[in-house]
Short mmCIF file of C-alpha atoms and ligand atoms in Angstrom, two decimals:
data_model
loop_
_atom_site.label_atom_id
_atom_site.label_comp_id
_atom_site.label_asym_id
_atom_site.label_seq_id
_atom_site.Cartn_x
_atom_site.Cartn_y
_atom_site.Cartn_z
CA MET A 1273 -20.89 -15.24 11.91
CA PRO A 1274 -22.54 -18.12 13.79
CA LYS A 1275 -21.63 -17.47 17.42
CA ASP A 1276 -21.51 -21.14 18.41
CA GLU A 1277 -18.97 -21.89 15.67
CA LEU A 1278 -17.04 -18.69 16.28
CA ALA A 1279 -16.55 -19.27 20.03
CA PRO A 1280 -14.04 -22.13 19.72
CA ILE A 1281 -11.99 -20.12 17.19
CA LEU A 1282 -11.85 -17.14 19.55
CA THR A 1283 -10.74 -19.48 22.33
CA GLU A 1284 -8.14 -21.24 20.18
CA PHE A 1285 -6.51 -17.95 19.17
CA ASP A 1286 -7.04 -16.22 22.52
CA LEU A 1287 -9.09 -13.44 20.90
CA TRP A 1288 -11.52 -10.99 22.43
CA SER A 1289 -14.73 -10.71 20.43
CA GLU A 1290 -15.00 -6.93 20.96
CA ARG A 1291 -11.69 -5.85 19.51
CA LEU A 1292 -8.85 -7.13 17.34
CA THR A 1293 -5.35 -5.66 17.30
CA PRO A 1294 -3.75 -7.06 14.15
CA GLU A 1295 -0.19 -6.48 13.07
CA CYS A 1296 0.46 -4.24 10.07
CA ASN A 1297 3.34 -5.55 7.97
CA LEU A 1298 4.77 -3.91 4.88
CA ALA A 1299 6.56 -6.18 2.43
CA LEU A 1300 9.92 -5.11 1.02
CA PHE A 1301 11.51 -6.75 -2.03
CA ARG A 1302 15.10 -6.14 -3.15
CA ASP A 1303 16.74 -7.79 -6.13
CA GLY A 1304 19.94 -5.75 -6.35
CA SER A 1305 18.57 -3.08 -8.65
CA ASN A 1306 15.05 -2.43 -7.39
CA THR A 1307 13.92 -1.71 -3.83
CA VAL A 1308 10.19 -2.27 -3.88
CA LEU A 1309 7.86 -1.41 -1.04
CA PHE A 1310 4.39 -2.96 -1.09
CA ASP A 1311 2.04 -0.40 0.51
CA VAL A 1312 3.30 2.41 2.69
CA GLY A 1313 1.32 1.93 5.90
CA SER A 1314 -0.91 4.52 7.51
CA GLY A 1315 1.59 7.15 8.59
CA PRO A 1316 1.27 8.64 12.08
CA ASP A 1317 -2.20 10.19 11.57
CA PHE A 1318 -4.32 7.03 11.61
CA ILE A 1319 -3.63 5.23 14.90
CA PRO A 1320 -1.09 6.03 17.63
CA THR A 1321 0.85 2.79 17.23
CA ALA A 1322 1.45 3.29 13.51
CA GLY A 1323 3.83 5.54 11.59
CA THR A 1324 7.14 3.77 12.14
CA ILE A 1325 8.01 3.04 8.51
CA VAL A 1326 10.97 5.42 8.31
CA ASP A 1327 12.53 3.97 11.46
CA SER A 1328 11.83 0.42 10.31
CA LEU A 1329 13.52 1.02 6.96
CA ASP A 1330 16.42 2.78 8.69
CA GLY A 1331 16.95 -0.41 10.68
CA LEU A 1332 17.63 -2.10 7.34
CA GLY A 1333 19.91 0.70 6.18
CA ILE A 1334 17.32 2.02 3.74
CA ALA A 1335 16.55 5.73 3.44
CA PRO A 1336 13.23 6.91 1.94
CA GLU A 1337 15.01 8.01 -1.25
CA ASP A 1338 16.42 4.49 -1.71
CA VAL A 1339 12.95 3.07 -2.39
CA THR A 1340 12.63 2.77 -6.18
CA HIS A 1341 9.02 1.56 -6.38
CA VAL A 1342 5.93 1.76 -4.20
CA VAL A 1343 3.31 -0.81 -5.21
CA SER A 1344 -0.22 -0.67 -3.77
CA THR A 1345 -2.42 -3.63 -2.90
CA HIS A 1346 -5.34 -1.29 -2.27
CA ALA A 1347 -6.11 2.24 -1.09
CA HIS A 1348 -7.35 1.70 2.47
CA PRO A 1349 -5.98 4.05 5.20
CA ASP A 1350 -3.61 1.55 6.83
CA HIS A 1351 -2.07 0.87 3.40
CA ILE A 1352 -1.86 4.25 1.67
CA TRP A 1353 -2.21 7.14 4.12
CA GLY A 1354 1.50 6.96 4.89
CA LEU A 1355 2.25 8.05 1.34
CA LEU A 1356 2.61 11.71 2.40
CA ASP A 1357 5.17 13.18 4.79
CA GLU A 1358 4.41 15.97 7.30
CA PHE A 1359 4.67 18.54 4.49
CA ASP A 1360 2.12 16.66 2.39
CA ASP A 1361 4.79 15.64 -0.13
CA PRO A 1362 5.35 12.00 -1.14
CA LEU A 1363 7.54 10.42 1.55
CA PHE A 1364 9.31 8.18 -0.97
CA TYR A 1365 10.12 10.99 -3.33
CA GLU A 1366 12.40 9.07 -5.69
CA ALA A 1367 9.99 6.17 -6.11
CA ALA A 1368 7.73 5.27 -9.00
CA TYR A 1369 4.19 4.64 -7.74
CA MET A 1370 2.14 1.74 -9.08
CA MET A 1371 -1.50 0.83 -8.52
CA GLY A 1372 -4.05 -1.44 -10.19
CA ARG A 1373 -6.20 0.52 -12.63
CA THR A 1374 -9.52 -0.69 -11.20
CA GLU A 1375 -8.50 0.37 -7.69
CA TRP A 1376 -7.28 3.73 -8.94
CA ASP A 1377 -10.46 4.41 -10.91
CA TYR A 1378 -12.67 3.47 -7.97
CA TRP A 1379 -11.11 5.83 -5.44
CA TRP A 1380 -10.50 8.58 -8.03
CA ASN A 1381 -14.21 8.68 -8.91
CA PRO A 1382 -15.80 11.69 -7.14
CA GLU A 1383 -19.00 9.64 -6.65
CA THR A 1384 -17.25 7.07 -4.44
CA VAL A 1385 -17.32 9.26 -1.33
CA ASN A 1386 -21.12 9.41 -1.64
CA SER A 1387 -21.74 5.77 -2.57
CA ILE A 1388 -19.32 3.97 -0.23
CA GLY A 1389 -21.38 4.50 2.96
CA ASP A 1390 -20.83 6.64 6.03
CA ALA A 1391 -18.48 4.20 7.74
CA ARG A 1392 -15.97 4.39 4.91
CA ALA A 1393 -16.51 7.92 3.55
CA ALA A 1394 -13.31 9.13 5.26
CA PHE A 1395 -11.44 6.30 3.49
CA ALA A 1396 -12.48 7.79 0.15
CA VAL A 1397 -11.47 11.35 1.07
CA GLY A 1398 -8.11 10.19 2.44
CA ALA A 1399 -7.31 7.97 -0.52
CA LYS A 1400 -8.09 10.68 -3.06
CA ARG A 1401 -5.83 13.16 -1.27
CA ARG A 1402 -2.87 10.75 -1.43
CA MET A 1403 -3.58 9.81 -5.03
CA GLU A 1404 -3.66 13.46 -6.10
CA ALA A 1405 -0.07 13.77 -4.85
CA ILE A 1406 1.10 11.03 -7.25
CA GLU A 1407 -1.36 11.58 -10.09
CA ASP A 1408 1.27 12.72 -12.59
CA ALA A 1409 3.70 9.92 -11.81
CA VAL A 1410 1.59 6.85 -11.09
CA MET A 1411 1.80 3.76 -13.30
CA LEU A 1412 -1.43 1.80 -13.57
CA PHE A 1413 -1.51 -1.93 -14.25
CA LYS A 1414 -3.98 -4.76 -14.64
CA ASP A 1415 -4.41 -8.40 -13.68
CA GLY A 1416 -1.61 -10.59 -15.02
CA ASP A 1417 0.82 -7.77 -15.78
CA GLU A 1418 4.47 -8.35 -14.89
CA ILE A 1419 4.87 -4.94 -13.29
CA LEU A 1420 8.56 -5.39 -12.50
CA PRO A 1421 10.98 -8.25 -13.22
CA GLY A 1422 9.69 -11.24 -11.23
CA ILE A 1423 6.59 -9.48 -9.90
CA VAL A 1424 3.21 -10.35 -11.40
CA ALA A 1425 -0.10 -8.72 -10.41
CA LEU A 1426 -3.01 -10.94 -9.46
CA ALA A 1427 -6.52 -9.45 -9.26
CA SER A 1428 -7.99 -10.27 -5.86
CA PRO A 1429 -11.16 -8.18 -5.51
CA GLY A 1430 -13.69 -8.11 -2.69
CA HIS A 1431 -11.89 -6.43 0.18
CA THR A 1432 -11.87 -3.44 -2.17
CA PRO A 1433 -13.06 -3.37 -5.81
CA GLY A 1434 -9.56 -3.38 -7.29
CA HIS A 1435 -7.48 -5.13 -4.63
CA MET A 1436 -4.30 -6.68 -6.06
CA ALA A 1437 -2.09 -9.50 -4.82
CA PHE A 1438 1.42 -10.05 -6.19
CA GLU A 1439 3.36 -13.16 -7.02
CA VAL A 1440 7.05 -12.55 -6.49
CA ARG A 1441 9.63 -14.94 -7.97
CA GLN A 1442 13.38 -14.97 -7.54
CA GLY A 1443 15.18 -18.04 -8.82
CA SER A 1444 13.35 -21.11 -7.51
CA GLN A 1445 11.73 -19.16 -4.67
CA ALA A 1446 8.26 -17.69 -4.80
CA ALA A 1447 5.96 -15.79 -2.50
CA LEU A 1448 2.44 -14.47 -2.77
CA ILE A 1449 1.81 -11.05 -1.27
CA VAL A 1450 -1.89 -11.19 -0.45
CA GLY A 1451 -2.47 -7.78 1.17
CA ASP A 1452 -5.84 -7.88 2.93
CA ALA A 1453 -7.39 -10.52 0.66
CA ILE A 1454 -6.59 -12.93 3.51
CA GLY A 1455 -7.15 -10.55 6.39
CA ASN A 1456 -6.24 -12.54 9.47
CA HIS A 1457 -4.80 -15.88 10.63
CA HIS A 1458 -7.84 -17.03 12.60
CA VAL A 1459 -11.34 -16.75 11.10
CA ALA A 1460 -10.16 -16.19 7.51
CA PHE A 1461 -8.07 -19.39 7.66
CA ARG A 1462 -10.47 -21.54 9.65
CA LYS A 1463 -13.65 -20.42 7.89
CA PRO A 1464 -12.66 -18.96 4.52
CA SER A 1465 -16.33 -19.02 3.38
CA TRP A 1466 -17.53 -16.77 6.16
CA LYS A 1467 -18.23 -13.23 5.12
CA SER A 1468 -16.24 -10.51 6.83
CA GLY A 1469 -17.50 -7.02 7.63
CA SER A 1470 -14.10 -5.63 6.73
CA ASP A 1471 -14.60 -6.63 3.09
CA GLN A 1472 -16.51 -4.17 0.95
CA ASP A 1473 -17.97 -6.93 -1.26
CA ALA A 1474 -17.92 -9.86 1.13
CA THR A 1475 -19.26 -12.41 -1.37
CA THR A 1476 -16.54 -11.66 -3.91
CA ALA A 1477 -13.96 -11.61 -1.12
CA VAL A 1478 -14.89 -15.19 -0.19
CA GLU A 1479 -14.28 -16.35 -3.76
CA THR A 1480 -10.95 -14.52 -3.84
CA ARG A 1481 -9.87 -15.97 -0.50
CA LYS A 1482 -10.62 -19.52 -1.67
CA MET A 1483 -8.71 -18.94 -4.92
CA LEU A 1484 -5.67 -17.67 -3.02
CA PHE A 1485 -5.75 -20.54 -0.51
CA ASP A 1486 -5.98 -23.01 -3.40
CA ARG A 1487 -2.97 -21.48 -5.04
CA LEU A 1488 -0.92 -21.17 -1.85
CA THR A 1489 -1.46 -24.81 -0.92
CA SER A 1490 -1.25 -26.42 -4.36
CA GLU A 1491 1.93 -24.49 -5.30
CA LYS A 1492 3.28 -24.59 -1.72
CA ILE A 1493 4.51 -21.03 -1.87
CA LEU A 1494 5.22 -18.57 0.92
CA VAL A 1495 2.37 -16.28 1.94
CA ILE A 1496 3.00 -12.67 2.93
CA GLY A 1497 -0.04 -11.08 4.56
CA PHE A 1498 -0.34 -7.49 5.70
CA HIS A 1499 -2.27 -8.38 8.87
CA LEU A 1500 -0.85 -11.85 9.52
CA PRO A 1501 1.25 -12.41 12.66
CA GLY A 1502 4.98 -12.96 13.04
CA GLY A 1503 5.90 -10.30 10.51
CA GLY A 1504 3.31 -11.63 8.08
CA LEU A 1505 5.44 -14.38 6.52
CA GLY A 1506 4.43 -18.00 6.62
CA TRP A 1507 3.04 -21.11 5.00
CA VAL A 1508 -0.49 -22.36 4.57
CA ASP A 1509 -1.49 -25.86 5.68
CA ARG A 1510 -4.70 -27.34 4.34
CA ASN A 1511 -7.12 -29.47 6.32
CA GLY A 1512 -10.21 -30.09 4.16
CA ASP A 1513 -11.99 -26.74 3.77
CA SER A 1514 -10.01 -25.23 6.60
CA TYR A 1515 -6.49 -23.82 6.74
CA ARG A 1516 -3.75 -23.09 9.22
CA PHE A 1517 -1.13 -20.34 9.16
CA VAL A 1518 2.37 -21.53 10.00
CA GLU A 1519 4.81 -18.71 10.71
CA ALA A 1520 7.98 -18.90 8.60
ZN1 ZN B 2609 -5.39 -3.47 5.99
#
């Protein structure tokens, strides 16, 4: 990223260029019959500050067995490693598991651990281990599928090959769960065309990001981002080719 253009963004958002400490927010959708969790977080093995999903759900009066569906945006560690409990069994043992077919096929492929590069090889090993635990029960879907009443999958590749976003509608209200396709509230919003090292295919990720911003602003719908601040819920304001995240 051009340092001279990056500097004012770092200043504006009070960021340190050496390290970012983003929030990790799981989205929960309840419509009276289904209790749907989007991603499961990393569990306690990934970073010391993570692994609070059971307590967080308990705060809402939800036990792990109350979750009816677990829907994946993608299979990165902070999104899927929390799938297993300390006995290596699925934590949400009553839930149906759902993942985009392209994402599933990518991480299931035994060649991926060799082709993905050293920096992400552990991602591949960790994803496969979680996926093996749900292999017999997982439901795979594709772009445009209404996977549950009011929830439509939207292909949003780049961050990972099969990353999925989800449009959720209930009555006149709508929200777009974007996962990591819009990965932060600073550089990704201010400079959506800049390539990010956290995206596996950064060029495709730029196209996806622009598509999502277009949709979020033209349809004026709520955005729910995994690594966005304030719990991850907000609105997107457009200013030319640049955007602003407004916490809901
Ligand atoms: Zn993430």
